[in-house]
Amino acid sequence: MPSVNLHDELPMSEPMPLAASASATPAGRPTAPSRPRAARAEPAPSAAVESRQQADMMNEIRAMKGLIEERFGALAFMERLQKSPKQAQLTTRLIDCGFSPALIRKLVDGLTDEVADEMAWAGEVLQRNLVTGEADAALEDQGGVFALVGSTGVGKTTSTAKLAAAFATRHGAANLGLITLDAYRLGAHEQLRGYGRILGVPVHTAHDRVALEDLLDLLSAKKMVLIDTAGLAQRDTRTRELLEMLSHSSIQRLLVVNAAQQGETIEDVLVAYKAAQAKGIVLSKLDEAVKLGPALDALIRHRLKVVAVANGQRVPEDWHRLTAQALMHRALRNAGSQAWRLDVNDVNLLFATPASTATPARRSRSAGPRGAAS
């Protein structure tokens, strides 16, 4: 007969306490039936936990929906390129010039069959959407207090010297004030002081906001005051402190952008330095940029104004104001190496890959070109 393990069939009864064993019921008297123990109820999840779980689930659903929409959008775009060789050719050319897929999609959507020269049409649309200060007075004629800000090595000190020399040539050095805040870089003071000695203008140093405000009061009679700032990486925590230091009501910020940088880096700089609150953009190092498309692409999408360009080290000869037509003509030139140029198959590979999900804040700052369908 097979053995049976009762411990697996029935639950073990709890041992009776010793005091209860001594006062056990006498033999023959019926014992009262024991009351069954009530099962302990599990605590219900709190409302906060349920709310958080529902929020997480909704976020996942939205992310999945966005991914599906991006995938179908890319497939639809690729189908249009395959049906229209003109759109495919335009897409290839614009990618070769360094423009972003986001801007190219909007341009290609507005291209119709009636357009004879797609590159000329694209150039006109991009020119209308590139904001420049060509209709405004030159910075050296406007006057005021300008602080040149930007990331490390973009040419802020040299641009300050060029603007100072241009102003001194027209209005005299006696009407110019120079201030430097660059206390981080070795020899930064001496570089600007060297330009100041050539112009005959003393250079003042401010180490904090109080000293800066005192100097602004001291130089309030000057027609133009230029402030050279420290070069800080866009992700440096001190960048916010610098912008707060320059929050004086009389200071107008000029963001210096290196035209030779990658498009993603320029995008990061524009956001970190709050370019939308700046007076305008100074495009530096045009002589070093193989492709001008990435810089102009970011400025178009963020709707920022180009107030001046710098294309060399000469002071002040390499300080210019260029029209939107001149900048776009330079951007649409095929100056890149043959190894970096794309064909239609490469375009299919790029646009078939779904774009990474961007933060809502950054998407809200970016805008497509106006008049792409005209």
Coordinates of C-alpha atoms in Angstrom, one line a residue:
M1 CA 0.0 0.0 0.0
P2 CA 1.5 3.4 -0.9
S3 CA 2.4 5.6 2.0
V4 CA 0.5 8.9 2.4
N5 CA 2.0 12.0 3.8
L6 CA -0.7 13.8 5.8
H7 CA 1.4 17.0 6.0
D8 CA 0.8 17.4 2.2
E9 CA -3.0 16.6 2.5
L10 CA -4.1 18.5 5.6
P11 CA -2.9 21.6 7.4
M12 CA -1.0 21.2 10.7
S13 CA -3.0 22.3 13.8
E14 CA -1.3 24.9 16.0
P15 CA 0.1 23.5 19.3
M16 CA -2.0 24.1 22.4
P17 CA -0.5 26.3 25.1
L18 CA 0.5 24.5 28.3
A19 CA -2.0 26.4 30.5
A20 CA -4.8 25.2 28.3
S21 CA -3.6 21.6 28.4
A22 CA -3.8 21.5 32.2
S23 CA -7.4 22.7 32.2
A24 CA -8.6 20.4 29.5
T25 CA -12.3 19.4 29.4
P26 CA -13.0 16.3 31.4
A27 CA -13.5 13.1 29.5
G28 CA -17.0 12.5 28.4
R29 CA -18.1 16.2 28.3
P30 CA -18.6 17.5 24.8
T31 CA -16.3 20.3 23.7
A32 CA -17.6 23.5 22.1
P33 CA -16.8 23.8 18.5
S34 CA -14.0 26.2 17.8
R35 CA -14.7 29.3 15.8
P36 CA -13.0 29.5 12.4
R37 CA -10.4 32.3 12.2
A38 CA -11.2 35.1 9.8
A39 CA -8.8 35.4 6.9
R40 CA -6.6 38.6 7.0
A41 CA -7.6 41.0 4.2
E42 CA -4.8 42.3 1.9
P43 CA -4.4 46.1 2.0
A44 CA -5.9 47.7 -1.1
P45 CA -3.6 49.7 -3.2
S46 CA -3.6 53.4 -2.5
A47 CA -5.1 55.9 -4.9
A48 CA -1.7 57.5 -5.5
V49 CA -0.3 54.2 -6.7
E50 CA -3.2 53.6 -9.0
S51 CA -2.9 57.1 -10.4
R52 CA 0.8 56.7 -11.0
Q53 CA 0.3 53.4 -12.8
Q54 CA -2.4 54.8 -15.0
A55 CA -0.2 57.8 -15.9
D56 CA 2.7 55.4 -16.8
M57 CA 0.4 53.4 -18.9
M58 CA -0.9 56.5 -20.8
N59 CA 2.7 57.7 -21.4
E60 CA 3.6 54.3 -22.9
I61 CA 0.5 54.4 -25.1
R62 CA 1.4 58.0 -26.3
A63 CA 5.0 57.0 -27.0
M64 CA 3.8 53.9 -29.0
K65 CA 1.4 56.1 -30.9
G66 CA 4.1 58.6 -31.7
L67 CA 6.5 55.9 -32.9
I68 CA 3.8 54.4 -35.2
E69 CA 3.0 57.8 -36.6
E70 CA 6.6 58.5 -37.3
R71 CA 7.1 55.2 -39.0
F72 CA 4.0 55.6 -41.2
G73 CA 5.1 59.2 -42.0
A74 CA 8.5 58.1 -43.0
L75 CA 7.0 55.3 -45.2
A76 CA 4.6 57.8 -46.8
F77 CA 7.5 60.2 -47.5
M78 CA 9.6 57.5 -49.1
E79 CA 6.7 56.5 -51.3
R80 CA 6.4 60.1 -52.5
L81 CA 10.1 60.2 -53.3
Q82 CA 9.9 57.0 -55.3
K83 CA 7.0 58.4 -57.3
S84 CA 8.6 61.8 -57.9
P85 CA 12.2 61.9 -59.1
K86 CA 12.2 65.7 -58.7
Q87 CA 11.5 65.4 -55.0
A88 CA 14.1 62.7 -54.6
Q89 CA 16.7 64.9 -56.4
L90 CA 15.9 67.9 -54.2
T91 CA 16.1 65.8 -51.0
T92 CA 19.5 64.5 -52.0
R93 CA 20.9 67.9 -52.8
L94 CA 19.6 69.5 -49.6
I95 CA 21.1 66.7 -47.5
D96 CA 24.4 67.2 -49.2
C97 CA 24.2 70.9 -48.2
G98 CA 23.8 69.9 -44.6
F99 CA 20.1 70.7 -44.0
S100 CA 18.1 68.7 -41.5
P101 CA 15.6 66.0 -42.5
A102 CA 12.9 67.9 -40.5
L103 CA 13.3 71.0 -42.7
I104 CA 13.7 69.0 -45.9
R105 CA 10.4 67.2 -45.3
K106 CA 8.5 70.5 -45.0
L107 CA 10.2 71.8 -48.2
V108 CA 9.5 68.7 -50.2
D109 CA 5.9 68.7 -49.1
G110 CA 5.5 72.1 -50.8
L111 CA 7.2 71.1 -54.1
T112 CA 4.7 70.8 -56.9
D113 CA 5.1 69.4 -60.5
E114 CA 4.8 73.0 -61.9
V115 CA 8.2 73.9 -60.5
A116 CA 10.8 73.8 -63.3
D117 CA 14.0 74.3 -61.2
E118 CA 13.6 72.7 -57.8
M119 CA 16.9 74.0 -56.3
A120 CA 16.1 77.6 -57.3
W121 CA 12.6 77.2 -55.8
A122 CA 14.0 75.8 -52.6
G123 CA 16.6 78.7 -52.4
E124 CA 13.8 81.3 -52.7
V125 CA 11.7 79.6 -50.0
L126 CA 14.7 79.4 -47.7
Q127 CA 15.7 83.0 -48.3
R128 CA 12.2 84.2 -47.3
N129 CA 12.4 82.2 -44.1
L130 CA 16.0 83.3 -43.1
V131 CA 15.8 86.5 -41.0
T132 CA 18.7 88.9 -41.4
G133 CA 19.3 92.5 -40.2
E134 CA 20.0 93.8 -43.7
A135 CA 17.0 96.2 -43.5
D136 CA 18.1 97.5 -40.0
A137 CA 20.9 100.0 -39.2
A138 CA 24.3 98.4 -38.6
L139 CA 25.1 97.5 -35.0
E140 CA 28.0 100.0 -34.9
D141 CA 25.4 102.7 -35.9
Q142 CA 22.7 101.7 -33.5
G143 CA 24.7 102.1 -30.3
G144 CA 23.8 100.7 -26.9
V145 CA 25.1 98.1 -24.5
F146 CA 25.9 94.7 -26.1
A147 CA 27.2 91.6 -24.4
L148 CA 28.7 89.0 -26.8
V149 CA 28.0 85.5 -25.4
G150 CA 28.6 82.0 -26.7
S151 CA 30.3 78.7 -26.1
T152 CA 34.0 78.1 -25.9
G153 CA 36.2 79.1 -28.9
V154 CA 33.6 80.6 -31.1
G155 CA 35.4 84.0 -31.5
K156 CA 33.7 86.3 -29.0
T157 CA 36.7 88.4 -28.1
T158 CA 37.7 88.8 -31.8
S159 CA 34.1 89.7 -32.7
T160 CA 34.1 92.2 -29.9
A161 CA 37.2 93.8 -31.2
K162 CA 35.8 93.9 -34.8
L163 CA 32.6 95.6 -33.7
A164 CA 34.6 98.0 -31.5
A165 CA 36.9 98.9 -34.4
A166 CA 34.0 99.4 -36.8
F167 CA 32.3 101.7 -34.2
A168 CA 35.5 103.7 -33.4
T169 CA 36.1 104.2 -37.1
R170 CA 32.7 105.9 -37.6
H171 CA 32.0 107.5 -34.2
G172 CA 35.3 107.9 -32.5
A173 CA 37.0 105.9 -29.7
A174 CA 36.0 108.5 -27.1
N175 CA 32.4 107.3 -27.4
L176 CA 33.2 103.6 -26.8
G177 CA 33.4 101.6 -23.6
L178 CA 34.9 98.1 -23.2
I179 CA 34.2 95.6 -20.4
T180 CA 35.4 92.1 -20.0
L181 CA 33.9 89.4 -17.8
D182 CA 36.3 86.6 -18.9
A183 CA 37.9 85.6 -15.6
Y184 CA 38.3 81.9 -16.5
R185 CA 40.6 81.8 -19.6
L186 CA 44.3 82.5 -19.1
G187 CA 45.3 85.7 -20.8
A188 CA 41.7 86.7 -21.9
H189 CA 42.0 90.1 -20.3
E190 CA 45.3 90.8 -22.1
Q191 CA 43.8 89.8 -25.5
L192 CA 41.0 92.4 -25.3
R193 CA 43.4 95.0 -23.7
G194 CA 45.7 94.6 -26.7
Y195 CA 42.9 95.5 -29.0
G196 CA 41.9 98.3 -26.6
R197 CA 45.4 99.8 -26.7
I198 CA 45.3 99.8 -30.5
L199 CA 42.0 101.7 -30.4
G200 CA 42.9 103.9 -27.5
V201 CA 40.1 102.6 -25.3
P202 CA 40.7 101.4 -21.7
V203 CA 39.3 97.9 -20.9
H204 CA 37.5 97.5 -17.6
T205 CA 37.1 94.2 -15.7
A206 CA 34.0 93.1 -13.8
H207 CA 34.1 90.0 -11.6
D208 CA 30.5 90.0 -10.4
R209 CA 27.1 91.5 -11.1
V210 CA 27.6 94.4 -8.7
A211 CA 30.9 95.4 -10.3
L212 CA 29.3 95.1 -13.7
E213 CA 26.4 97.4 -12.7
D214 CA 28.9 100.0 -11.3
L215 CA 30.8 100.0 -14.6
L216 CA 27.6 100.4 -16.6
D217 CA 26.8 103.5 -14.5
L218 CA 30.4 104.8 -15.0
L219 CA 30.2 104.3 -18.8
S220 CA 26.5 105.4 -19.2
A221 CA 27.6 108.5 -21.2
K222 CA 29.2 106.3 -23.9
K223 CA 27.3 105.8 -27.2
M224 CA 28.3 102.1 -27.3
V225 CA 29.5 99.7 -24.6
L226 CA 30.7 96.2 -25.5
I227 CA 31.0 93.4 -22.9
D228 CA 33.2 90.4 -23.7
T229 CA 32.2 87.3 -21.7
A230 CA 33.7 84.0 -20.7
G231 CA 33.5 81.1 -23.1
L232 CA 31.4 78.4 -21.4
A233 CA 30.2 75.2 -22.9
Q234 CA 26.5 75.1 -23.5
R235 CA 26.1 72.3 -20.9
D236 CA 28.2 74.0 -18.3
T237 CA 26.3 74.8 -15.1
R238 CA 27.9 78.2 -15.0
T239 CA 26.1 79.2 -18.3
R240 CA 22.9 80.0 -16.4
E241 CA 24.8 82.1 -13.9
L242 CA 26.4 84.1 -16.7
L243 CA 23.0 84.8 -18.3
E244 CA 21.6 85.9 -14.9
M245 CA 24.6 88.2 -14.5
L246 CA 23.7 89.8 -17.9
S247 CA 20.1 90.2 -17.0
H248 CA 20.5 94.0 -16.6
S249 CA 17.7 95.9 -18.4
S250 CA 20.2 97.9 -20.5
I251 CA 22.2 94.9 -21.8
Q252 CA 21.4 93.4 -25.2
R253 CA 22.9 90.0 -25.8
L254 CA 24.5 89.0 -29.1
L255 CA 24.9 85.2 -29.4
V256 CA 28.1 84.3 -31.3
V257 CA 27.6 81.0 -33.2
N258 CA 30.4 79.0 -34.9
A259 CA 29.1 78.4 -38.4
A260 CA 31.5 75.4 -38.8
Q261 CA 29.9 73.4 -35.9
Q262 CA 27.6 70.4 -36.4
G263 CA 23.9 71.1 -36.6
E264 CA 23.1 69.2 -33.4
T265 CA 25.7 71.2 -31.5
I266 CA 24.4 74.5 -32.8
E267 CA 20.9 73.4 -31.8
D268 CA 22.1 72.7 -28.3
V269 CA 23.9 76.1 -28.1
L270 CA 20.7 78.0 -29.2
V271 CA 18.6 76.3 -26.5
A272 CA 21.2 76.6 -23.6
Y273 CA 22.0 80.3 -24.3
K274 CA 18.3 81.2 -24.8
A275 CA 18.8 82.5 -28.3
A276 CA 15.2 83.6 -28.6
Q277 CA 15.8 86.3 -26.0
A278 CA 19.0 87.6 -27.7
K279 CA 19.2 90.7 -29.9
G280 CA 20.5 88.6 -32.7
I281 CA 23.1 86.1 -34.0
V282 CA 26.6 86.7 -35.0
L283 CA 27.8 84.0 -37.4
S284 CA 31.5 83.5 -36.9
K285 CA 34.2 81.4 -38.7
L286 CA 32.4 81.4 -42.1
D287 CA 35.8 80.9 -43.6
E288 CA 36.2 77.6 -41.8
A289 CA 32.7 76.2 -42.5
V290 CA 32.6 73.6 -45.3
K291 CA 28.8 73.6 -45.1
L292 CA 26.8 76.5 -44.0
G293 CA 23.5 74.6 -44.2
P294 CA 23.5 73.2 -40.6
A295 CA 23.8 76.7 -39.1
L296 CA 21.2 78.4 -41.3
D297 CA 18.9 75.4 -40.9
A298 CA 18.9 75.9 -37.1
L299 CA 18.4 79.7 -37.4
I300 CA 15.5 79.2 -39.8
R301 CA 13.7 76.7 -37.6
H302 CA 14.2 78.9 -34.5
R303 CA 13.4 82.1 -36.4
L304 CA 16.5 83.9 -35.3
K305 CA 18.0 87.0 -36.9
V306 CA 21.5 87.1 -38.3
V307 CA 22.9 90.6 -37.5
A308 CA 26.5 90.2 -38.5
V309 CA 29.0 87.6 -39.9
A310 CA 32.7 87.1 -39.4
N311 CA 34.9 85.3 -41.9
G312 CA 38.4 85.7 -40.7
Q313 CA 40.8 87.1 -38.1
R314 CA 41.4 90.6 -39.5
V315 CA 40.1 93.5 -37.5
P316 CA 37.8 95.0 -38.6
E317 CA 38.0 94.0 -42.3
D318 CA 36.4 90.6 -41.6
W319 CA 33.2 92.0 -40.1
H320 CA 30.3 92.0 -42.5
R321 CA 26.6 92.2 -43.0
L322 CA 25.3 89.7 -45.5
T323 CA 21.8 89.4 -47.1
A324 CA 19.7 86.3 -46.9
Q325 CA 20.3 85.8 -50.6
A326 CA 24.1 85.9 -50.1
L327 CA 24.0 83.5 -47.2
M328 CA 21.7 81.0 -48.9
H329 CA 23.7 81.1 -52.1
R330 CA 26.8 80.1 -50.1
A331 CA 24.8 77.4 -48.2
L332 CA 23.5 75.8 -51.4
R333 CA 26.9 75.4 -53.0
N334 CA 28.2 71.9 -53.3
A335 CA 31.5 72.3 -51.5
G336 CA 31.7 69.0 -49.6
S337 CA 34.0 66.1 -50.5
Q338 CA 32.7 63.4 -52.8
A339 CA 33.0 60.8 -50.1
W340 CA 30.3 62.6 -48.1
R341 CA 27.8 63.0 -50.9
L342 CA 24.6 60.8 -51.0
D343 CA 22.7 59.1 -53.7
V344 CA 19.0 58.1 -53.8
N345 CA 19.6 54.8 -52.0
D346 CA 21.4 56.6 -49.2
V347 CA 18.4 58.9 -48.9
N348 CA 16.1 55.9 -48.6
L349 CA 18.2 54.5 -45.8
L350 CA 18.2 57.8 -43.9
F351 CA 14.5 58.6 -44.1
A352 CA 13.4 55.0 -43.5
T353 CA 14.8 55.2 -39.9
P354 CA 12.4 56.7 -37.4
A355 CA 13.5 59.9 -35.8
S356 CA 14.4 59.8 -32.1
T357 CA 11.7 61.1 -29.8
A358 CA 12.3 64.8 -28.9
T359 CA 11.2 66.5 -25.8
P360 CA 8.1 68.6 -26.1
A361 CA 9.9 71.8 -25.0
R362 CA 12.5 71.5 -27.7
R363 CA 9.9 70.7 -30.3
S364 CA 7.9 73.8 -29.4
R365 CA 10.9 76.0 -30.0
S366 CA 11.4 74.6 -33.5
A367 CA 9.3 75.7 -36.3
G368 CA 9.2 74.8 -40.0
P369 CA 9.7 77.3 -42.9
R370 CA 7.0 79.7 -43.8
G371 CA 5.8 79.8 -47.3
A372 CA 7.0 76.3 -48.3
A373 CA 3.9 75.7 -50.3
S374 CA 4.0 78.9 -52.2

